[in-house]
Amino acid sequence: MNRTRAVVIGAGIVGAACARELSRAGFDVVVVDRGRPAGGTTSHGEGNVLVSDKGPGAELELAKLSIRLWPQVVAEIADENARAASAIEYDPKGGIVVATTEDGAHALTSFAASQPGIHAESLSPKELIDAEPALTREVTVAFHYPEDAQVQPAGAALALLGSALRHGARLRSDTEVVGASVRNGRITGVRVPGEVIEADVVVNAAGPWAGQVSALLGAPIAVRPRRGEVLVTTPMPGVVRHKVYDADYVAAVGADSGDLQASAVVESTWGGTVLIGSSRRHVGFDDTIRPEVLSAIAVKAVRLFPALADASIMRAYGGFRPYVDDHLPVLGEDPRLENLWHATGHEGAGIGLSVGTARLLCELLSRAEPAMPVGEFTVDRPAVLAELPA
């Protein structure tokens, strides 16, 4: 029996998750990446698996699906390869969102109340101090989100990809897609230097480069890069116990302005280092690390955790997130080119949403009932088919 041939473009965490789901479902999968696995956006993120930053709607439902799936996926990979699973560093440590002004307190309280099916627990001042002793005392309201979690993004992507390979997928790294093979309005493969990789289904999971890749394939979508930076301290074990962020982070995520949006987002890793974010700005693919951006992040983080004023910064890194004007992922078949599917546009939430996105993609391609409605993610919406800026 011939298996459905699927080419997945992109070996970041979304592409790796899609390859894993499809290969486990019996598809004949080839993953194509112009670089190395997890070498782009995935390796430049914080590893967020969040429900706390998403208001009511389809993205929150996708986050809830993904939160349920992550422990299952980790357990399944552990059964295959315990070392690979440990590299995911899955940590269901929960998140704490705080406001430091009266206006922020009202906004955060309203936001938490608007999230259907999410556990958001108001913390008293004593409970907050017990949970995060180093946190500023200038907090007007705080909510604990026990469902928030964290993974090590590159380790998670490589674990997902490794699982896909164990189920028969193949990887073509250092292989750039330069065009499409099309017959009668249907994509039949992707062109790479010197050959065509034939396919019954092509999945564009190229993250911030998905707009460029889609144009090469003849069906452009309006996915653009939005840059973010992160500071990393030397190990400070026990200083930060949860993922903690100021309520203005939610507004920064949803902002449409291309100007710098900075907010305090602080969390520790298994190794004890502290990750300090975050920033968002539209600069194309300019990868310059700018001191004024790092300074803006640091100032906000120190206001939240005064102890960070004495921290030693080990390094800083930045990356691009796949941005869509309506702030929703893109998931579905392209209406202009049959058998071309897109799985992108998650911006900074792609790490957490990857496994849910992959599950939905596999269900749609297998003609199964999807685990949740996907109508808000379709390709034929104005924000996705809008003309890309020059």
Coordinates of C-alpha atoms in Angstrom, one line a residue:
M1 CA 0.0 0.0 0.0
N2 CA 1.4 3.4 -1.0
R3 CA 1.8 5.8 1.8
T4 CA 1.0 9.5 1.5
R5 CA 4.2 11.4 0.8
A6 CA 4.6 14.6 2.9
V7 CA 7.4 17.1 2.7
V8 CA 7.7 19.3 5.8
I9 CA 9.6 22.6 5.2
G10 CA 11.3 23.7 8.3
A11 CA 13.0 21.7 11.1
G12 CA 12.2 24.0 13.9
I13 CA 9.9 22.9 16.7
V14 CA 6.6 23.3 14.7
G15 CA 8.1 21.4 11.7
A16 CA 9.5 18.7 14.0
A17 CA 6.2 18.3 15.8
C18 CA 4.3 18.1 12.5
A19 CA 6.8 15.5 11.2
R20 CA 6.4 13.4 14.3
E21 CA 2.6 13.4 14.2
L22 CA 2.5 12.6 10.5
S23 CA 5.1 9.8 10.6
R24 CA 3.3 8.2 13.5
A25 CA 0.1 8.3 11.5
G26 CA 1.8 6.4 8.6
F27 CA 2.8 9.3 6.3
D28 CA 6.0 9.0 4.4
V29 CA 7.7 12.1 5.7
V30 CA 10.7 14.1 4.5
V31 CA 11.8 17.2 6.5
V32 CA 13.7 19.8 4.6
D33 CA 15.6 22.7 6.2
R34 CA 18.0 25.1 4.6
G35 CA 20.1 24.9 7.8
R36 CA 20.2 22.6 10.7
P37 CA 17.4 21.4 13.0
A38 CA 16.3 23.9 15.6
G39 CA 18.9 26.3 14.2
G40 CA 16.6 29.3 13.6
T41 CA 13.7 30.7 15.7
T42 CA 13.4 27.7 17.9
S43 CA 16.9 28.1 19.4
H44 CA 16.3 31.7 20.1
G45 CA 13.2 31.5 22.3
E46 CA 12.5 31.0 26.0
G47 CA 10.5 27.7 25.8
N48 CA 7.2 29.1 27.0
V49 CA 4.2 26.7 27.2
L50 CA 1.6 29.2 28.4
V51 CA -2.1 29.7 28.8
S52 CA -1.8 32.8 31.0
D53 CA -1.1 35.3 28.2
K54 CA -4.0 34.3 25.9
G55 CA -7.5 35.9 26.0
P56 CA -10.6 34.0 25.0
G57 CA -10.7 32.6 21.4
A58 CA -9.1 30.1 19.2
E59 CA -5.5 30.6 20.2
L60 CA -6.4 30.0 23.9
E61 CA -8.2 26.8 22.8
L62 CA -5.1 25.7 20.9
A63 CA -3.0 26.5 24.0
K64 CA -5.3 24.4 26.2
L65 CA -5.0 21.5 23.7
S66 CA -1.2 21.8 23.7
I67 CA -1.0 22.0 27.5
R68 CA -2.9 18.7 27.6
L69 CA -0.6 17.1 25.0
W70 CA 2.8 18.1 26.2
P71 CA 3.0 15.6 29.1
Q72 CA 1.7 12.8 26.8
V73 CA 4.3 13.6 24.2
V74 CA 7.1 13.7 26.7
A75 CA 6.0 10.3 28.1
E76 CA 5.8 8.8 24.6
I77 CA 9.2 10.0 23.7
A78 CA 10.6 8.7 27.1
D79 CA 9.3 5.3 26.2
E80 CA 11.3 5.5 22.9
N81 CA 14.4 7.2 24.3
A82 CA 14.8 8.4 27.9
R83 CA 17.7 10.6 27.1
A84 CA 15.9 12.4 24.3
A85 CA 12.9 13.0 26.7
S86 CA 15.2 14.4 29.4
A87 CA 16.6 17.0 26.9
I88 CA 13.1 18.5 26.6
E89 CA 13.4 19.6 30.2
Y90 CA 9.6 19.8 30.5
D91 CA 8.8 21.7 33.7
P92 CA 5.2 22.3 34.7
K93 CA 6.2 24.9 37.3
G94 CA 3.3 27.3 36.7
G95 CA 3.4 31.0 36.1
I96 CA 2.7 34.1 38.1
V97 CA 1.4 37.3 36.5
V98 CA 1.6 40.5 38.5
A99 CA 0.4 44.1 38.2
T100 CA 2.3 46.9 39.8
T101 CA -0.3 49.8 39.3
E102 CA -3.9 50.2 40.1
D103 CA -4.8 50.4 36.4
G104 CA -2.8 47.3 35.8
A105 CA -4.6 45.5 38.7
H106 CA -8.0 46.2 37.2
A107 CA -6.9 45.1 33.7
L108 CA -5.2 41.9 35.0
T109 CA -8.2 40.9 37.1
S110 CA -10.6 41.4 34.2
F111 CA -8.3 39.5 31.8
A112 CA -8.0 36.5 34.2
A113 CA -11.8 36.4 34.6
S114 CA -12.2 36.4 30.8
Q115 CA -10.3 33.1 30.2
P116 CA -12.8 30.2 30.0
G117 CA -11.6 26.9 31.4
I118 CA -8.3 28.3 32.8
H119 CA -7.2 28.0 36.4
A120 CA -6.2 31.5 37.6
E121 CA -5.7 31.8 41.3
S122 CA -5.5 35.2 43.0
L123 CA -2.6 35.3 45.4
S124 CA -2.6 37.3 48.7
P125 CA 0.5 39.3 49.5
K126 CA 1.8 36.6 51.8
E127 CA 1.1 33.8 49.3
L128 CA 3.0 35.8 46.7
I129 CA 6.0 36.3 49.0
D130 CA 6.0 32.6 49.9
A131 CA 5.9 31.7 46.2
E132 CA 8.5 34.3 45.0
P133 CA 10.5 35.8 47.9
A134 CA 12.7 37.9 45.7
L135 CA 9.8 39.6 43.9
T136 CA 9.2 43.3 44.4
R137 CA 6.7 44.2 47.1
E138 CA 5.2 46.9 44.8
V139 CA 2.6 44.5 43.5
T140 CA -1.1 45.5 43.4
V141 CA -2.5 42.1 42.3
A142 CA -1.1 38.7 41.3
F143 CA -2.5 35.6 39.7
H144 CA -1.0 32.1 39.8
Y145 CA -1.5 30.0 36.6
P146 CA -0.6 26.4 37.6
E147 CA -1.0 25.1 34.1
D148 CA 1.9 27.2 32.7
A149 CA 5.0 25.2 31.9
Q150 CA 8.4 25.5 30.2
V151 CA 10.6 23.4 27.9
Q152 CA 14.1 23.8 26.6
P153 CA 13.2 24.8 23.1
A154 CA 16.1 23.3 21.1
G155 CA 16.1 20.2 23.1
A156 CA 12.4 19.8 22.7
A157 CA 12.6 20.3 18.9
L158 CA 15.4 17.8 18.6
A159 CA 13.5 15.2 20.7
L160 CA 10.4 15.6 18.5
L161 CA 12.4 15.3 15.3
G162 CA 14.3 12.3 16.7
S163 CA 10.9 10.6 17.4
A164 CA 9.8 11.4 13.8
L165 CA 13.0 9.8 12.5
R166 CA 12.4 6.7 14.6
H167 CA 9.0 6.4 13.0
G168 CA 10.5 6.5 9.5
A169 CA 10.8 10.2 8.7
R170 CA 13.9 11.4 6.8
L171 CA 15.8 14.6 7.3
R172 CA 17.4 16.8 4.5
S173 CA 19.3 19.5 6.3
D174 CA 21.4 22.2 4.5
T175 CA 18.8 21.9 1.7
E176 CA 17.1 25.0 0.5
V177 CA 13.7 25.0 -1.1
V178 CA 13.9 27.1 -4.3
G179 CA 10.5 26.5 -5.9
A180 CA 7.6 24.2 -6.4
S181 CA 6.6 21.5 -8.8
V182 CA 3.0 22.2 -9.8
R183 CA 0.6 20.3 -12.0
N184 CA -3.1 21.3 -12.7
G185 CA -3.2 23.7 -9.8
R186 CA -1.8 21.1 -7.4
I187 CA 1.6 21.1 -5.7
T188 CA 3.4 17.8 -6.5
G189 CA 6.8 18.5 -4.9
V190 CA 9.4 21.0 -3.9
R191 CA 12.4 22.0 -5.9
V192 CA 15.7 22.0 -4.2
P193 CA 19.1 22.5 -5.9
G194 CA 19.5 19.7 -8.5
E195 CA 16.3 17.8 -7.9
V196 CA 12.6 17.7 -7.1
I197 CA 11.4 16.0 -3.9
E198 CA 8.1 14.7 -4.9
A199 CA 5.2 14.9 -2.5
D200 CA 1.5 14.4 -2.2
V201 CA 1.4 17.0 0.6
V202 CA 3.7 20.0 1.3
V203 CA 3.7 21.6 4.8
N204 CA 5.1 25.1 5.0
A205 CA 6.4 25.2 8.6
A206 CA 9.2 27.7 8.0
G207 CA 8.4 30.1 10.9
P208 CA 9.4 33.7 10.2
W209 CA 10.6 32.7 6.8
A210 CA 7.2 31.1 5.9
G211 CA 6.3 34.3 3.9
Q212 CA 9.4 34.0 1.8
V213 CA 8.9 30.2 1.3
S214 CA 5.3 30.6 0.4
A215 CA 6.2 33.1 -2.3
L216 CA 8.7 30.7 -3.8
L217 CA 6.0 28.1 -3.9
G218 CA 3.7 30.5 -5.7
A219 CA 1.1 31.1 -3.0
P220 CA 2.4 34.0 -0.8
I221 CA 1.1 34.5 2.8
A222 CA 1.6 37.6 4.9
V223 CA 3.9 36.2 7.6
R224 CA 6.6 38.6 8.7
P225 CA 9.5 38.5 11.2
R226 CA 9.1 40.2 14.5
R227 CA 12.3 40.3 16.6
G228 CA 12.7 39.6 20.3
E229 CA 15.7 39.6 22.6
V230 CA 16.5 37.7 25.8
L231 CA 19.2 38.2 28.5
V232 CA 20.7 35.2 30.3
T233 CA 22.4 35.5 33.7
T234 CA 25.0 33.3 35.3
P235 CA 23.4 30.6 37.5
M236 CA 21.2 32.0 40.3
P237 CA 19.5 28.9 41.7
G238 CA 16.3 29.5 43.7
V239 CA 16.0 33.3 43.0
V240 CA 13.1 32.8 40.5
R241 CA 10.8 29.9 41.1
H242 CA 8.1 30.3 38.5
K243 CA 7.7 32.1 35.2
V244 CA 6.9 35.6 36.3
Y245 CA 5.9 38.5 34.2
D246 CA 4.3 41.9 34.4
A247 CA 0.7 42.2 33.1
D248 CA 1.9 44.6 30.4
Y249 CA 3.4 41.6 28.6
V250 CA 0.0 40.7 27.3
A251 CA -0.4 44.1 25.8
A252 CA 3.0 44.0 24.2
V253 CA 2.2 40.6 22.6
G254 CA -0.9 42.0 21.0
A255 CA 0.5 45.4 20.0
D256 CA 0.5 46.2 16.3
S257 CA 3.1 49.0 16.4
G258 CA 6.4 48.3 14.9
D259 CA 8.1 50.3 17.6
L260 CA 9.9 48.6 20.5
Q261 CA 7.5 46.9 23.0
A262 CA 9.4 45.8 26.1
S263 CA 8.0 44.1 29.2
A264 CA 9.4 42.2 32.2
V265 CA 9.4 38.4 31.7
V266 CA 11.6 36.5 34.1
E267 CA 12.1 32.7 34.7
S268 CA 14.9 30.3 35.6
T269 CA 16.1 27.2 33.7
W270 CA 16.9 23.7 35.0
G271 CA 20.6 24.8 35.1
G272 CA 19.9 27.8 37.3
T273 CA 20.4 30.6 34.8
V274 CA 17.7 33.2 34.7
L275 CA 16.1 34.2 31.3
I276 CA 15.1 37.9 31.2
G277 CA 12.8 39.2 28.5
S278 CA 11.1 40.4 26.6
S279 CA 11.1 42.7 23.6
R280 CA 9.2 42.9 20.3
R281 CA 9.9 45.1 17.3
H282 CA 9.6 45.0 13.5
V283 CA 13.1 45.3 11.9
G284 CA 12.8 42.8 9.1
F285 CA 15.6 40.3 9.3
D286 CA 18.1 42.7 10.8
D287 CA 19.8 40.5 13.5
T288 CA 21.7 43.3 15.2
I289 CA 21.7 43.1 19.0
R290 CA 21.0 46.7 20.1
P291 CA 22.1 47.8 23.6
E292 CA 19.2 50.1 24.1
V293 CA 16.8 47.2 23.7
L294 CA 18.7 45.1 26.2
S295 CA 18.7 48.1 28.6
A296 CA 14.9 48.5 28.3
I297 CA 14.4 44.8 29.1
A298 CA 16.8 44.9 32.0
V299 CA 15.3 48.0 33.6
K300 CA 11.8 46.5 33.6
A301 CA 13.1 43.2 35.0
V302 CA 15.0 44.8 37.9
R303 CA 11.8 46.6 38.8
L304 CA 10.1 43.3 39.1
F305 CA 13.1 41.5 40.8
P306 CA 15.4 44.0 42.5
A307 CA 17.9 41.2 43.2
L308 CA 18.7 41.1 39.5
A309 CA 20.4 44.5 39.8
D310 CA 23.5 42.6 41.0
A311 CA 23.2 39.7 38.4
S312 CA 26.0 38.9 36.0
I313 CA 24.8 38.7 32.4
M314 CA 26.3 35.8 30.7
R315 CA 25.0 36.4 27.2
A316 CA 22.2 37.9 25.2
Y317 CA 20.5 36.5 22.1
G318 CA 17.7 37.5 19.8
G319 CA 15.5 35.8 17.3
F320 CA 12.7 36.3 14.9
R321 CA 9.1 35.3 15.5
P322 CA 6.5 34.6 12.7
Y323 CA 4.1 37.5 12.9
V324 CA 0.6 37.8 11.4
D325 CA -1.3 41.1 11.7
D326 CA -4.3 39.5 13.4
H327 CA -2.1 37.7 15.9
L328 CA -3.4 34.2 15.1
P329 CA -1.6 31.2 13.8
V330 CA -2.0 30.0 10.2
L331 CA -3.0 26.4 9.9
G332 CA -4.7 24.8 6.9
E333 CA -4.6 24.1 3.2
D334 CA -3.9 27.0 0.8
P335 CA -7.0 27.8 -1.2
R336 CA -4.9 28.8 -4.2
L337 CA -2.7 25.7 -4.5
E338 CA -4.1 22.3 -3.7
N339 CA -2.1 20.1 -1.2
L340 CA 0.0 23.0 0.0
W341 CA -0.6 23.4 3.8
H342 CA 0.7 26.1 6.1
A343 CA 1.6 25.7 9.8
T344 CA 3.1 28.9 11.0
G345 CA 2.3 32.4 12.4
H346 CA 2.5 31.6 16.1
E347 CA 4.8 34.5 16.8
G348 CA 6.4 34.0 20.3
A349 CA 4.0 31.1 21.2
G350 CA 5.2 28.6 18.7
I351 CA 7.2 26.5 21.2
G352 CA 4.1 25.9 23.4
L353 CA 1.6 25.6 20.6
S354 CA 3.7 23.3 18.4
V355 CA 2.3 19.9 19.6
G356 CA -1.3 21.1 19.4
T357 CA -0.7 22.5 15.9
A358 CA 0.8 19.3 14.8
R359 CA -2.0 17.2 16.2
L360 CA -4.6 19.4 14.3
L361 CA -2.7 19.2 11.1
C362 CA -2.5 15.5 11.2
E363 CA -6.2 15.1 12.0
L364 CA -7.1 17.4 9.1
L365 CA -4.8 15.6 6.7
S366 CA -6.1 12.2 7.9
R367 CA -9.8 13.4 7.4
A368 CA -10.4 12.9 11.1
E369 CA -12.5 15.2 13.3
P370 CA -10.1 17.9 14.6
A371 CA -9.7 18.2 18.4
M372 CA -11.0 21.8 18.2
P373 CA -12.5 24.1 15.6
V374 CA -9.8 25.5 13.3
G375 CA -11.9 28.1 11.3
E376 CA -10.1 31.1 12.8
F377 CA -6.7 29.7 11.6
T378 CA -7.5 29.3 7.9
V379 CA -5.3 30.6 5.2
D380 CA -8.1 32.5 3.4
R381 CA -8.5 35.3 5.9
P382 CA -7.5 38.9 5.0
A383 CA -4.5 39.1 7.4
V384 CA -2.9 36.1 5.8
L385 CA -3.6 36.8 2.1
A386 CA -2.7 40.5 2.5
E387 CA 0.1 41.8 0.3
L388 CA 3.4 41.6 2.0
P389 CA 5.2 45.0 2.5
A390 CA 8.1 45.6 0.1

